[in-house]
Every structure is written in C-alpha cells, then in structure tokens.
Amino acid sequence: MPVALVGLSHSPLMGTNQPADETVQRVDAALEEARAFVRDFDPDLVVLYAPDHYNGFFYEKMPPFCLGTSAESVGDFGSEAGPLRVDTEAAKTIAGSVLEQDVDLTISARMKVDHGFVQPLEVLFGGIDTVDVVPVYINGVASPLGPVRRVRALGEAIGRAAADLDRRVLFLASGGLSHDPPVPVLEGAPPKVADALIEGTPPTPEQRARGEKRVLQGALDYVAGTSGRRELNPEWDRLVLDTLGKGDLDRVDTWTNAWFEAEGGGSAHEVRTWIAAHASLSAQGSYTVRSRFYEAIPEWIAGFAVTTAAPDA
Ligand SMILES: O=C(O)CCC(=O)/C=C/C=C(\O)C(=O)O
Ligand SMILES: [Fe+2]
C-alpha cells in the first residue's frame, strides 16, 4: 500500500513567542513544502506518533506506548480541543496485528491527547477532524524509558500492519529534536506536583496558565542564555536526522537514553516518535528523504525540523 512520512517538531510556543521574521518565513516555507508533499501523496489515513506532557498519561499507570481507538484533545497551549477523527476500525486492526506480531501494546478507547498530537494535525491538515487518524502515544517524558530498539520494533510492526490495509498511509512523527523545556519531573517533585503527575487530576485553568507561563519564561531564558538548561544542539540534531534519513536503524538501536539526555536534553526523548515513524516506513523497504529543514530556534525551545520521505520505487 502507498506510504509516506512526515517528521515535524512541535513547540507549544509556536505562534506566541515568535523568533525573527526571517526565521518564521523559513519555517513557513518548510511547512508549506511539507503540506504540498502531503497534498500530493493524498493520504486517507494518518498514523500519528506523538508524546504527551502529563495531560493524558500519568504515573498511576504509565505505558511506554498506547494506541488510541478514540481520542480527545485537552486543548492545552491554545491547541484545538475536542475529538480527533480517529478511524476506530483501522486502529483496532493495527493494534491486533501488532500484538499478533509479538509486540506488546496498550490500547485506549478514550485517549486524552495534548498539543503533541494536535499541533501537527493543525499545521498539516488545518484541524483535528479533517483526516482519519490512528493516534499512537510514545512516552518521551516519563522515566524510566525502555531501549529505543523497542520503539523501532513497535514502528516496524505498525508499518507491517498498515501494509495490510487498503489505505494510503502517512506516518507522521511529532516532537524532538534537542530541547529541554521545563516539563515537570516526578523524582524530587513537591507532594502536590507529584500527586498531579501520578493521579492526573485535571489542572484548574489557573494551574494550566501557570504551567504555560513557566514554559514561556523558559524560552525567554533560553534566548537570553540564562536558562541553565541543556542548550539546543544542532550538531546532534543533524546526526539524528542524517541517521534516520539514511535508514540506518541498526545504528539507532545502539543509541542509549543517557546519550539522548546528555546531547539533547530531557525532552530529546521525543525523537522516539521519529524513530517509530521511520521504522514504519522501513517496513516496506528502503526510502529516500524528499525534503529536510532544520534550524535551532531558542524562542520555541526547539531544535526544529520538518522532513518528508517516501519509499524508493
Ligand atoms: O509545565 C507544564 O505544566 C507544561 C509543560 C509542557 O507541556 C511543555 C511542553 C513542551 C513541549 O511540548 C516541547 O517543547 O516539546
Ligand atoms: Fe513536546
């Protein structure tokens, strides 16, 4: 079946804490190129790999991966709230096939998602209800994390499952690359924060506003060079993009979580979504990158990339 891939960084600060006009114009051009690629491919199903930022997944039960047979956006950081257009039948078929392939997978019949899922749908498709989606959560923030080879195994299994569908499937990765925004951490958290991370008590509007302000302040500190957090790392980001672009997934298998954090910061684990999407594409043979944009954008706390890829003929 026809397949294609788009990799897209997300940032909750896109549109609110804008970098210089020239940067915005370059990003817009890259996004327009990705939109043209998607229009040309004309997918009728999007397998969307994205992380969560303690809006849908909590430590009471924290799965490494979860496929939604239905999903609803919480609407954080001004992202669209409401139900995603999940193709429940396709989601169930893919989940069943993955499990049959000996890869464990949690499913959710009522998955809550945040800007990590919503932003790529808004950017590429103009909203959360314009294209059929199978949302796949990949834990990229809540330690402990398993080895990235398990992400590859999941991605390949989903790729094989998608091949059995009579659909035009776009594998879409949301997140990464190097970035270290102020996302809460359970270890050492004060009791109230720990409770929220474990139990997932929905934040009040005031609490949500405080979290969003904290991220904005984090970005202002990044720009000023006073954040004290891991700097963006363009060299590392290019290495990651080169390796994924070449389809060298055996090398990816050797990457450790400690290396991700040392080189890319705490949220660099979001690259897991890119690994999953490339593994899905690789399940149908070799592929070639069709376009690639990269720029380190401190205003968005993001090593920011947009890439497209398609199978070799
Ligand atoms: O601190 C909070 O309450 C919210 C933190 C948050 O959601 C940060 C998100 C950052 C990204 O999604 C990112 O940079 O990838
Ligand atoms: Fe994120």
Coordinates of C-alpha atoms and ligand atoms in Angstrom, one line a residue:
M1 CA 0.0 0.0 0.0
P2 CA 1.2 3.5 -0.6
V3 CA 3.0 5.0 2.4
A4 CA 4.9 8.2 3.1
L5 CA 6.4 10.0 6.1
V6 CA 6.5 13.5 7.6
G7 CA 8.6 14.3 10.6
L8 CA 7.7 17.5 12.4
S9 CA 9.0 19.1 15.6
H10 CA 6.3 20.7 17.8
S11 CA 6.5 23.6 20.1
P12 CA 3.8 24.9 22.4
L13 CA 5.3 28.4 21.8
M14 CA 4.8 28.4 18.0
G15 CA 2.7 31.4 17.2
T16 CA 3.1 33.0 20.6
N17 CA 6.8 33.6 21.2
Q18 CA 7.9 34.2 17.6
P19 CA 11.5 34.3 16.5
A20 CA 12.8 36.8 13.9
D21 CA 10.6 37.3 10.9
E22 CA 13.2 35.7 8.6
T23 CA 13.1 32.5 10.7
V24 CA 9.3 32.4 10.7
Q25 CA 9.4 32.8 6.9
R26 CA 11.9 29.9 6.5
V27 CA 9.8 27.7 8.8
D28 CA 6.6 28.7 6.9
A29 CA 8.3 27.8 3.6
A30 CA 9.3 24.4 5.0
L31 CA 5.8 23.7 6.3
E32 CA 4.3 24.7 3.0
E33 CA 6.7 22.3 1.3
A34 CA 5.5 19.5 3.7
R35 CA 1.9 20.4 3.1
A36 CA 2.5 20.2 -0.7
F37 CA 4.1 16.8 -0.2
V38 CA 1.1 15.6 1.8
R39 CA -1.4 17.0 -0.7
D40 CA 0.5 15.2 -3.5
F41 CA 0.6 12.0 -1.5
D42 CA -3.1 12.4 -0.6
P43 CA -3.3 10.2 2.5
D44 CA -6.5 8.7 3.6
L45 CA -5.1 7.6 6.9
V46 CA -2.5 9.2 9.2
V47 CA -0.7 7.1 11.8
L48 CA 0.3 9.8 14.2
Y49 CA 3.2 9.2 16.6
A50 CA 3.4 11.8 19.4
P51 CA 4.3 12.1 23.1
D52 CA 2.3 13.5 25.9
H53 CA 3.2 16.1 28.5
Y54 CA 1.2 14.9 31.5
N55 CA -2.2 15.7 30.0
G56 CA -3.3 12.2 29.1
F57 CA -0.8 9.8 30.6
F58 CA 0.2 9.6 34.3
Y59 CA 2.3 7.6 36.7
E60 CA -0.7 5.8 38.2
K61 CA -0.3 3.6 35.0
M62 CA 2.4 4.9 32.6
P63 CA 2.5 2.8 29.4
P64 CA 5.6 3.0 27.1
F65 CA 3.2 3.1 24.1
C66 CA -0.5 3.4 23.7
L67 CA -2.7 3.2 20.6
G68 CA -6.0 5.1 20.7
T69 CA -9.1 3.7 19.2
S70 CA -10.7 7.0 20.1
A71 CA -9.0 10.2 21.3
E72 CA -9.9 13.7 22.6
S73 CA -7.7 16.7 22.8
V74 CA -7.5 18.6 26.1
G75 CA -6.7 21.9 24.3
D76 CA -3.6 23.0 26.1
F77 CA -1.4 25.9 24.9
G78 CA -4.3 27.2 22.7
S79 CA -4.4 24.0 20.7
E80 CA -7.8 22.8 19.4
A81 CA -9.9 20.9 21.9
G82 CA -12.3 18.1 21.2
P83 CA -12.4 14.7 19.5
L84 CA -9.8 13.7 16.9
R85 CA -11.2 11.9 13.8
V86 CA -9.9 8.5 14.8
D87 CA -10.6 5.6 12.5
T88 CA -11.6 3.1 15.1
E89 CA -11.7 0.1 12.8
A90 CA -8.2 0.8 11.4
A91 CA -6.9 1.4 14.9
K92 CA -8.3 -1.9 16.2
T93 CA -6.9 -3.7 13.2
I94 CA -3.5 -2.2 13.6
A95 CA -3.4 -2.9 17.4
G96 CA -4.5 -6.5 16.8
S97 CA -1.8 -7.0 14.2
V98 CA 0.9 -5.5 16.4
L99 CA 0.0 -7.8 19.2
E100 CA -0.1 -10.8 16.8
Q101 CA 3.5 -9.8 15.8
D102 CA 4.6 -10.3 19.5
V103 CA 4.9 -6.6 20.3
D104 CA 3.1 -5.6 23.4
L105 CA 0.9 -2.5 23.1
T106 CA -1.6 -0.8 25.4
I107 CA -4.8 0.4 23.8
S108 CA -7.1 3.2 24.9
A109 CA -10.7 3.5 24.0
R110 CA -10.7 7.0 25.4
M111 CA -7.3 8.5 24.9
K112 CA -6.6 12.1 26.1
V113 CA -4.0 13.9 24.0
D114 CA -2.4 17.3 24.0
H115 CA -0.6 19.7 21.8
G116 CA 1.9 17.0 20.8
F117 CA -0.8 15.3 18.8
V118 CA -2.9 18.3 17.8
Q119 CA -0.2 20.7 16.5
P120 CA 0.9 18.5 13.5
L121 CA -2.7 17.9 12.6
E122 CA -3.4 21.7 12.7
V123 CA -0.2 22.6 10.9
L124 CA -0.5 20.0 8.1
F125 CA -4.3 19.4 7.8
G126 CA -5.8 22.5 9.2
G127 CA -7.5 20.9 12.2
I128 CA -8.1 17.7 14.2
D129 CA -11.1 16.5 12.3
T130 CA -10.1 16.7 8.7
V131 CA -8.4 13.4 8.2
D132 CA -8.7 9.9 9.5
V133 CA -6.1 9.2 12.2
V134 CA -4.7 6.4 14.3
P135 CA -3.0 8.1 17.3
V136 CA -0.1 6.3 18.8
Y137 CA 1.4 7.7 22.1
I138 CA 5.1 7.2 22.6
N139 CA 6.3 8.0 26.1
G140 CA 9.0 10.6 25.7
V141 CA 9.0 12.4 29.1
A142 CA 8.3 10.0 32.0
S143 CA 11.2 8.0 33.1
P144 CA 12.1 5.1 33.1
L145 CA 12.2 4.6 29.4
G146 CA 13.0 1.4 27.7
P147 CA 15.6 1.0 25.0
V148 CA 14.9 2.7 21.7
R149 CA 15.1 -0.6 19.8
R150 CA 11.6 -1.4 21.3
V151 CA 10.4 1.8 19.6
R152 CA 11.8 0.6 16.4
A153 CA 10.1 -2.8 16.9
L154 CA 6.8 -1.1 17.5
G155 CA 7.2 1.1 14.5
E156 CA 8.0 -1.8 12.2
A157 CA 5.1 -3.8 13.5
I158 CA 2.7 -0.9 12.8
G159 CA 4.3 -0.4 9.4
R160 CA 3.6 -4.1 8.6
A161 CA 0.1 -3.8 9.9
A162 CA -0.5 -0.7 7.8
A163 CA 0.7 -2.5 4.7
D164 CA -2.2 -4.9 5.1
L165 CA -4.7 -2.1 5.0
D166 CA -6.1 -0.9 1.7
R167 CA -5.2 2.6 2.5
R168 CA -2.8 5.5 1.6
V169 CA -1.0 5.8 5.0
L170 CA 1.1 8.8 6.1
F171 CA 3.4 8.1 9.1
L172 CA 3.6 11.4 11.0
A173 CA 6.1 12.0 13.8
S174 CA 5.6 14.8 16.2
G175 CA 8.3 16.1 18.5
G176 CA 12.0 16.5 19.2
L177 CA 14.8 17.1 18.4
S178 CA 17.2 18.5 21.0
H179 CA 15.3 20.5 23.6
D180 CA 15.0 20.8 27.3
P181 CA 11.8 22.7 28.2
P182 CA 10.6 22.9 31.8
V183 CA 8.4 19.8 31.9
P184 CA 7.7 18.6 35.4
V185 CA 9.6 15.6 36.7
L186 CA 8.3 13.1 39.3
E187 CA 11.6 12.5 41.0
G188 CA 12.0 15.1 43.8
A189 CA 8.7 16.8 43.0
P190 CA 6.8 18.5 45.8
P191 CA 3.8 16.4 47.0
K192 CA 1.2 18.4 45.1
V193 CA 3.1 18.2 41.9
A194 CA 3.8 14.5 42.4
D195 CA 0.1 13.9 43.0
A196 CA -0.8 15.6 39.8
L197 CA 1.8 13.6 37.9
I198 CA 0.6 10.4 39.4
E199 CA -3.2 10.9 39.5
G200 CA -3.7 13.2 36.6
T201 CA -6.0 15.5 38.4
P202 CA -7.1 17.9 35.6
P203 CA -5.4 21.2 36.2
T204 CA -7.5 24.2 37.0
P205 CA -7.4 27.0 34.4
E206 CA -5.1 28.9 36.7
Q207 CA -2.7 25.9 37.1
R208 CA -2.7 25.4 33.4
A209 CA -1.9 29.1 32.8
R210 CA 0.9 28.9 35.4
G211 CA 2.4 25.9 33.5
E212 CA 2.2 27.7 30.2
K213 CA 3.8 30.8 31.7
R214 CA 6.6 28.6 33.0
V215 CA 7.3 27.3 29.6
L216 CA 7.2 30.8 28.1
Q217 CA 9.6 32.1 30.8
G218 CA 11.8 29.1 30.0
A219 CA 12.0 30.2 26.4
L220 CA 12.8 33.8 27.3
D221 CA 15.7 32.4 29.5
Y222 CA 16.9 30.3 26.6
V223 CA 17.0 33.3 24.3
A224 CA 18.8 35.3 27.0
G225 CA 21.3 32.5 27.5
T226 CA 20.4 32.3 31.2
S227 CA 18.2 29.1 31.3
G228 CA 20.8 26.8 32.8
R229 CA 19.1 24.0 30.9
R230 CA 20.6 21.9 28.1
E231 CA 21.4 24.1 25.2
L232 CA 19.9 23.2 21.8
N233 CA 22.4 21.0 20.0
P234 CA 22.3 21.4 16.2
E235 CA 25.2 19.1 15.6
W236 CA 23.5 16.3 17.4
D237 CA 20.2 17.1 15.7
R238 CA 21.8 16.8 12.3
L239 CA 23.4 13.5 13.3
V240 CA 19.9 12.2 14.3
L241 CA 18.3 13.5 11.1
D242 CA 21.2 12.0 8.9
T243 CA 20.9 8.6 10.5
L244 CA 17.2 8.4 10.3
G245 CA 17.2 9.8 6.7
K246 CA 19.7 7.2 5.6
G247 CA 17.6 4.4 7.1
D248 CA 20.4 3.3 9.3
L249 CA 18.1 2.0 12.0
D250 CA 20.7 -0.6 13.2
R251 CA 22.7 2.4 14.4
V252 CA 19.7 3.8 16.1
D253 CA 19.4 0.6 18.0
T254 CA 22.7 1.3 19.7
W255 CA 21.6 4.8 20.9
T256 CA 21.1 5.0 24.7
N257 CA 18.7 7.1 26.7
A258 CA 21.6 8.6 28.7
W259 CA 23.1 9.8 25.4
F260 CA 19.8 11.4 24.3
E261 CA 19.7 13.4 27.6
A262 CA 23.4 14.3 27.6
E263 CA 23.3 15.5 24.0
G264 CA 19.8 16.7 23.5
G265 CA 18.2 17.4 26.9
G266 CA 15.3 15.9 28.8
S267 CA 12.8 16.2 26.0
A268 CA 15.1 14.9 23.3
H269 CA 13.4 11.5 24.0
E270 CA 10.6 12.9 21.8
V271 CA 12.8 11.7 18.9
R272 CA 11.3 8.3 19.7
T273 CA 8.3 9.4 17.6
W274 CA 10.7 9.9 14.7
I275 CA 12.2 6.5 15.2
A276 CA 8.8 4.9 15.2
A277 CA 7.7 6.6 12.1
H278 CA 10.9 5.8 10.2
A279 CA 10.7 2.2 11.3
S280 CA 7.1 2.1 10.0
L281 CA 8.3 3.4 6.7
S282 CA 11.2 1.0 6.6
A283 CA 8.8 -1.9 7.0
Q284 CA 8.1 -1.5 3.3
G285 CA 11.6 -1.3 2.1
S286 CA 14.2 1.4 1.5
Y287 CA 13.2 5.0 1.4
T288 CA 14.6 8.4 0.5
V289 CA 14.2 11.8 2.2
R290 CA 12.4 14.2 -0.1
S291 CA 12.9 17.4 1.8
R292 CA 14.6 18.5 5.0
F293 CA 14.5 21.7 7.0
Y294 CA 16.4 22.2 10.2
E295 CA 17.0 25.2 12.4
A296 CA 17.7 25.7 16.1
I297 CA 15.0 28.0 17.4
P298 CA 15.5 29.1 21.1
E299 CA 12.3 31.1 21.1
W300 CA 10.5 27.8 20.7
I301 CA 13.0 25.8 22.8
A302 CA 13.3 23.6 19.8
G303 CA 15.9 22.0 17.5
F304 CA 13.2 22.4 14.9
A305 CA 12.9 20.1 11.9
V306 CA 10.5 19.3 9.1
T307 CA 11.3 16.4 6.9
T308 CA 9.4 14.3 4.3
A309 CA 10.3 10.9 3.0
A310 CA 8.9 8.3 0.6
P311 CA 9.7 4.7 -0.3
D312 CA 12.1 4.1 -3.2
A313 CA 10.3 3.0 -6.3
Ligands
LIG1 O1 4.8 22.8 32.9 C1 3.7 22.5 32.5 O2 2.7 22.4 33.2 C2 3.5 22.2 31.0 C3 4.8 21.8 30.3 C4 4.7 21.5 28.9 O3 3.6 20.9 28.5 C5 5.8 21.7 28.0 C6 5.7 21.3 26.7 C7 6.9 21.4 25.9 C8 6.9 20.8 24.6 O4 5.9 20.1 24.2 C9 8.1 20.7 23.8 O5 8.9 21.6 23.9 O6 8.2 19.7 23.1
FE2 FE 6.8 18.2 23.4

